[in-house]
Structures are given as C-alpha cells and as structure tokens.
CSV table of C-alpha atoms in Angstrom, one decimal:
chain,number,residue,atom,x,y,z
W,1,MET,CA,114.1,132.5,119.4
W,2,LEU,CA,110.5,132.6,119.2
W,3,ARG,CA,110.3,130.8,122.6
W,4,SER,CA,112.2,133.3,124.1
W,5,VAL,CA,110.4,136.3,123.1
W,6,GLY,CA,106.9,134.6,124.0
W,7,ALA,CA,108.4,134.0,127.5
W,8,ALA,CA,109.9,137.3,128.0
W,9,THR,CA,107.0,139.9,126.9
W,10,GLY,CA,103.5,139.7,128.1
W,11,ASN,CA,100.6,138.3,126.3
W,12,ARG,CA,100.5,139.5,122.9
W,13,ALA,CA,103.8,137.9,121.9
W,14,GLY,CA,102.3,134.7,123.4
W,15,ARG,CA,99.5,135.1,121.5
W,16,VAL,CA,101.1,135.5,118.4
W,17,ARG,CA,103.2,132.9,119.1
W,18,ARG,CA,100.4,130.6,120.0
W,19,VAL,CA,98.9,131.1,116.4
W,20,THR,CA,101.5,130.8,114.6
W,21,GLU,CA,102.4,127.4,116.2
W,22,PHE,CA,98.7,126.6,115.4
W,23,VAL,CA,99.0,127.1,112.1
W,24,ARG,CA,102.1,125.3,111.6
W,25,GLY,CA,100.5,122.2,113.2
W,26,LEU,CA,97.6,122.7,111.1
W,27,ARG,CA,100.1,122.4,107.9
W,28,LEU,CA,101.6,119.1,109.1
W,29,TRP,CA,98.2,117.7,109.4
W,30,PHE,CA,97.6,117.5,105.8
W,31,ALA,CA,101.5,117.5,104.9
W,32,PRO,CA,102.0,114.2,107.2
W,33,GLN,CA,105.7,113.2,105.4
W,34,ARG,CA,107.1,116.8,106.9
W,35,VAL,CA,106.6,115.5,110.2
W,36,ARG,CA,109.0,112.7,109.4
W,37,GLU,CA,111.6,114.8,107.6
W,38,GLU,CA,112.8,116.9,110.5
W,39,GLY,CA,115.0,115.9,113.6
W,40,GLU,CA,115.6,112.3,114.5
W,41,THR,CA,113.1,109.3,115.0
W,42,PRO,CA,112.5,109.3,118.9
W,43,ASP,CA,112.5,105.8,120.9
W,44,TYR,CA,109.5,104.1,119.9
W,45,ARG,CA,108.2,104.0,123.1
W,46,PHE,CA,107.9,107.5,123.4
W,47,SER,CA,105.9,107.6,119.9
W,48,LEU,CA,103.5,105.0,121.3
W,49,ALA,CA,103.2,106.7,124.7
W,50,ASN,CA,101.9,109.9,122.8
W,51,GLU,CA,99.8,107.6,120.5
W,52,ARG,CA,98.3,106.4,123.6
W,53,THR,CA,97.6,109.9,125.3
W,54,PHE,CA,96.0,110.9,121.8
W,55,LEU,CA,93.7,107.9,122.0
W,56,ALA,CA,92.9,108.8,125.5
W,57,TRP,CA,91.9,112.4,124.4
W,58,ILE,CA,89.5,110.7,121.6
W,59,ARG,CA,87.7,108.6,124.4
W,60,THR,CA,87.2,111.6,126.2
W,61,ALA,CA,86.1,113.4,123.2
W,62,LEU,CA,83.7,110.2,122.5
W,63,ALA,CA,82.4,110.3,126.1
W,64,LEU,CA,81.6,113.8,125.6
W,65,ILE,CA,79.8,113.4,122.4
W,66,GLY,CA,77.8,110.2,124.2
W,67,GLY,CA,76.9,112.6,126.9
W,68,GLY,CA,75.5,114.8,124.5
W,69,PHE,CA,73.2,112.0,123.0
W,70,ALA,CA,72.3,110.8,126.6
W,71,VAL,CA,71.2,114.6,127.5
W,72,ASP,CA,69.0,114.6,124.4
W,73,GLN,CA,67.7,111.2,124.7
W,74,PHE,CA,67.0,110.5,128.6
W,75,LEU,CA,65.9,114.0,129.6
W,76,PRO,CA,62.9,114.6,127.7
W,77,GLY,CA,61.0,116.4,130.3
W,78,LEU,CA,63.2,119.2,130.3
W,79,ALA,CA,62.4,122.7,127.8
W,80,TRP,CA,63.7,122.2,124.4
W,81,GLY,CA,65.8,125.0,124.5
W,82,VAL,CA,67.6,123.9,127.9
W,83,ARG,CA,68.2,120.3,126.6
W,84,ALA,CA,69.4,121.6,123.0
W,85,GLY,CA,71.7,123.9,124.8
W,86,MET,CA,73.3,121.6,127.0
W,87,ALA,CA,73.5,118.9,124.4
W,88,LEU,CA,75.1,121.2,121.8
W,89,GLY,CA,77.5,122.7,124.6
W,90,LEU,CA,78.6,118.9,125.4
W,91,LEU,CA,78.8,118.0,121.6
W,92,ALA,CA,81.2,121.0,120.9
W,93,ALA,CA,83.3,120.5,123.6
W,94,GLY,CA,83.8,116.9,122.1
W,95,VAL,CA,84.5,118.4,118.9
W,96,LEU,CA,87.3,120.5,120.3
W,97,CYS,CA,88.7,117.7,122.4
W,98,ALA,CA,88.9,115.3,119.0
W,99,LEU,CA,90.6,118.3,117.0
W,100,ARG,CA,92.7,119.4,120.2
W,101,ALA,CA,93.8,115.3,120.6
W,102,VAL,CA,95.0,115.2,117.1
W,103,ASN,CA,96.8,118.7,117.1
W,104,HIS,CA,98.6,117.9,120.5
W,105,TRP,CA,99.7,114.8,119.3
W,106,VAL,CA,101.3,116.1,116.1
W,107,ARG,CA,103.2,119.2,118.2
W,108,CYS,CA,104.3,116.4,120.6
W,109,GLU,CA,105.5,114.3,117.9
W,110,ARG,CA,107.3,117.0,116.1
W,111,ALA,CA,108.5,118.3,119.5
W,112,MET,CA,110.0,115.0,120.1
W,113,ARG,CA,111.7,114.8,116.8
W,114,ARG,CA,113.6,118.0,117.2
W,115,GLY,CA,114.4,117.3,120.9
W,116,GLU,CA,112.3,120.1,122.5
W,117,ASP,CA,110.4,120.3,125.4
W,118,LEU,CA,106.9,119.0,125.0
W,119,PRO,CA,104.4,121.6,124.4
W,120,VAL,CA,102.5,122.8,127.4
W,121,THR,CA,98.8,123.7,127.5
W,122,ARG,CA,95.8,124.8,129.9
W,123,PHE,CA,93.2,123.0,127.6
W,124,PRO,CA,92.8,120.3,130.8
W,125,THR,CA,92.1,123.0,133.0
W,126,VAL,CA,89.7,124.7,130.7
W,127,LEU,CA,87.9,121.3,129.9
W,128,SER,CA,87.5,120.3,133.3
W,129,LEU,CA,86.0,123.8,134.1
W,130,VAL,CA,83.5,123.6,131.7
W,131,VAL,CA,82.7,119.8,132.4
W,132,ALA,CA,82.3,121.0,136.2
W,133,VAL,CA,79.9,123.9,135.4
W,134,VAL,CA,77.9,121.7,133.3
W,135,ALA,CA,77.5,119.1,135.8
W,136,VAL,CA,76.4,121.8,138.3
W,137,VAL,CA,74.1,123.2,135.7
W,138,MET,CA,72.3,119.5,135.2
W,139,VAL,CA,72.1,118.9,138.7
W,140,VAL,CA,70.1,122.5,139.1
W,141,VAL,CA,68.2,121.5,136.0
W,142,VAL,CA,67.4,118.2,137.0
W,143,LEU,CA,66.3,119.2,140.6
W,144,PHE,CA,64.3,122.3,139.9
W,145,GLY,CA,63.3,121.6,136.2
W,146,TRP,CA,61.7,118.5,137.1
W,147,GLU,CA,59.0,119.6,139.5
W,148,GLY,CA,58.3,122.3,137.3
W,149,GLY,CA,57.9,119.7,133.8
W,150,ARG,CA,55.6,117.5,136.1
R,1,MET,CA,107.1,86.1,111.3
R,2,THR,CA,109.6,86.0,114.3
R,3,GLY,CA,109.8,82.6,116.2
R,4,PRO,CA,108.6,82.3,119.5
R,5,ALA,CA,112.4,82.4,121.2
R,6,GLU,CA,113.4,85.4,119.3
R,7,ALA,CA,110.1,87.3,120.1
R,8,VAL,CA,110.4,86.7,123.6
R,9,GLN,CA,114.1,88.1,123.6
R,10,GLU,CA,113.2,91.0,121.8
R,11,ARG,CA,109.7,92.0,124.1
R,12,ASP,CA,109.5,95.4,125.5
R,13,PRO,CA,109.9,94.8,129.2
R,14,GLY,CA,107.3,97.9,129.4
R,15,LEU,CA,104.6,96.0,127.0
R,16,GLN,CA,104.3,99.1,125.2
R,17,PRO,CA,102.9,97.7,121.9
R,18,GLU,CA,100.2,95.8,124.0
R,19,ARG,CA,99.0,98.8,126.1
R,20,THR,CA,98.7,100.7,123.1
R,21,ARG,CA,96.9,98.0,121.2
R,22,LEU,CA,94.7,97.9,124.1
R,23,ALA,CA,94.3,101.6,124.2
R,24,TRP,CA,93.2,101.3,120.4
R,25,ARG,CA,90.6,98.5,121.5
R,26,ARG,CA,89.3,100.8,124.4
R,27,THR,CA,88.8,103.1,122.0
R,28,THR,CA,87.0,101.2,119.4
R,29,LEU,CA,84.8,100.2,122.3
R,30,ALA,CA,83.9,103.7,123.2
R,31,CYS,CA,83.4,104.5,119.4
R,32,THR,CA,81.0,101.4,119.2
R,33,VAL,CA,79.0,102.5,122.1
R,34,VAL,CA,78.6,106.1,120.6
R,35,ALA,CA,77.6,104.9,117.2
R,36,VAL,CA,74.9,102.6,118.7
R,37,LEU,CA,73.4,105.5,120.7
R,38,ALA,CA,73.3,107.4,117.3
R,39,ALA,CA,72.1,104.7,115.4
R,40,LYS,CA,69.1,104.1,118.2
R,41,GLN,CA,68.1,107.5,118.3
R,42,ALA,CA,67.8,107.8,114.6
R,43,VAL,CA,65.8,104.4,114.2
R,44,HIS,CA,63.7,105.3,117.1
R,45,ASP,CA,62.8,109.0,116.1
R,46,GLU,CA,61.9,108.6,112.4
R,47,THR,CA,62.0,105.1,111.0
R,48,GLY,CA,61.4,106.3,107.6
R,49,PRO,CA,64.0,106.3,104.9
R,50,ALA,CA,65.8,109.4,106.5
R,51,GLY,CA,66.0,107.6,109.5
R,52,LEU,CA,67.3,104.6,108.0
R,53,ILE,CA,69.8,106.7,105.9
R,54,ALA,CA,71.2,108.1,109.0
R,55,ALA,CA,71.7,104.7,110.7
R,56,ALA,CA,73.9,103.4,107.5
R,57,LEU,CA,76.0,106.7,108.1
R,58,CYS,CA,76.2,105.8,111.6
R,59,LEU,CA,77.4,102.5,110.5
R,60,LEU,CA,79.5,103.7,107.7
R,61,VAL,CA,81.7,106.0,110.4
R,62,TRP,CA,81.7,103.1,112.9
R,63,LEU,CA,83.4,100.7,110.1
R,64,GLY,CA,85.7,103.5,109.1
R,65,PHE,CA,87.1,103.7,112.9
R,66,LEU,CA,87.2,99.6,113.0
R,67,ARG,CA,89.3,99.8,109.8
R,68,VAL,CA,91.9,102.4,110.9
R,69,ALA,CA,91.9,100.8,114.6
R,70,HIS,CA,92.4,97.2,112.8
R,71,HIS,CA,95.3,98.2,110.7
R,72,ARG,CA,96.6,99.9,113.8
R,73,ILE,CA,96.3,96.9,115.9
R,74,ARG,CA,97.8,94.7,113.4
R,75,THR,CA,100.9,96.9,113.0
R,76,LEU,CA,101.2,97.0,116.8
R,77,GLY,CA,101.0,93.0,117.0
R,78,GLY,CA,103.3,92.5,114.2
R,79,ALA,CA,106.6,94.3,114.8
R,80,PRO,CA,108.5,94.2,118.2
R,81,ARG,CA,109.5,98.1,117.5
R,82,PRO,CA,106.6,99.3,115.7
R,83,ALA,CA,106.6,102.1,113.4
R,84,PRO,CA,104.9,105.5,115.0
R,85,MET,CA,101.0,105.9,114.0
R,86,PRO,CA,100.7,107.2,110.5
R,87,VAL,CA,99.1,110.9,110.3
R,88,ARG,CA,96.5,109.6,108.3
R,89,ALA,CA,95.4,107.2,110.9
R,90,ALA,CA,95.0,109.8,113.7
R,91,LEU,CA,93.1,112.0,111.0
R,92,THR,CA,90.7,109.5,110.4
R,93,ALA,CA,90.1,108.7,113.8
R,94,THR,CA,89.5,112.2,114.7
R,95,LEU,CA,87.0,112.8,111.6
R,96,CYS,CA,84.7,109.8,112.7
R,97,THR,CA,84.6,111.4,116.1
R,98,ILE,CA,83.7,114.9,114.6
R,99,ALA,CA,81.1,112.8,112.2
R,100,LEU,CA,79.2,111.4,114.9
R,101,ALA,CA,79.3,114.8,116.8
R,102,ALA,CA,77.8,116.4,113.6
R,103,PHE,CA,75.2,113.8,113.5
R,104,ALA,CA,74.3,114.5,117.2
R,105,VAL,CA,73.8,118.0,116.2
R,106,ALA,CA,71.6,116.9,113.4
R,107,ILE,CA,69.2,115.0,115.7
R,108,VAL,CA,69.3,117.8,118.1
R,109,VAL,CA,68.4,120.7,116.2
C-alpha cells in the first residue's frame, strides 16, 4: 500500500516512505535474525550476487578513502584548505558509500526474501557526479595551483 | 568433506561461490592497500608513540577485516550451496572501512 501511495503522489509521500524504509532497514542491521524470519530463502546464487555487489561497493568506498589519503599525501604543494577540503570530501564520500553498501545489501536481501522488486536508487548517479566534480576541481587546482605554489 | 566425484557433480556451472570468493579477495587487497597507506602516513608523519599507536590501530582494523574475509572465504569454499553472508560480516566489513576513513580524517585535520 505504501508503495502505491509513494508512486502516485509527489515528493512528500515518497520522501516519507524513503525515510521509513531507511529506518526499517537500519533496525535490521542490528537485529540480523529478523532478515531470516520473513519470506522464504531465495536461490543461493541471488544471495551470492547480492554479496558481490556489496563487496564491489565496499571496494569503491575503499578506493575513495585511498583517494583521500593520496590527496593529502601526494599534493603537498596545495594550500592546506584546498587539500583538506578535497581529502575530506573524498573521505566523506567513502563513508557514505560504505554505509549505503550495507543498507542496500540488507534491503535487497529482504526484497528477495519477500519476492518484491529490488529497491531502486539514485545513489550511483549522485556518486558519479560527485567524483566528476572532484576530478575537475583537481585538474584545475593542479594546473593553476601548482604555478601559484612554486 | 565431499568426495571429488560428488563435488564435481554438485558444482555450480556459473561458479558463483568461486566468484564471490574472489570478490572477497579483491576487497581484502583493496583494504590492505588503504591500510598500508594509512600506516605509512602515520609512521612517516610523527614516529613518536602517537604514530606507533596509530599504526597499530591500522593493523588492528586490517586484521579485523582479514578475519571476516577469511571466515567467509572458508564458508564459500566448504559447501556447494553456501549460506548467505551473515549480517554481522557485512557490518564488520563496513565498520573497518569507516574506521580507516575516520583515521584518515584524524590525519588530515
């Protein structure tokens, strides 16, 4: 029922539904046995595919965090503010990515057990836009900030 | 333990457990790279007691991740139809990732 409401009306109901979904997913993190209680166990191959997706997102998070380290370590010529800002941005993206990985994994697992559609998300779009912006900023800063620094 | 004949017969033609195992290995490798970056920076910046403690913490986080990955890889290798990943394993992997990020924030700031 909630789903049809979210689809029919505009932003507000959809947002409320998303928040409720998120809170319910959050509860599942800390009461893992409840995931197993509902629905029926899906084909093990689907669960393994879901697990691999989770791991791929964790790797993405680790890569972003490694990027944060790299910015801090390998661009010492930059002003502290710019360097710290870019590093913190990458690190925050990494943390978000890790949290989202586990949340999405739980939601997919639950949807498969219940036989529902898999959850859709615009997180990949947001993440790729953020990465693109950071890359452009880095190019600009390296090109112009370098000359200013030396 | 299953005999070789039985194992061959029950093997998943899509090699799903193997692929998942390799995904865990790749992720462990990525975690190792980040942990090494972190430890290097900690020791490089200030080789006092604080730096050593920070490096030891990195090692601890890395060992935690390694433990989860090792357990999961063993589970995946054991059964022809492995059980789904426990939520605890997912949470531990995520927490290790976030711990490395928190560590990086502490270094940057």
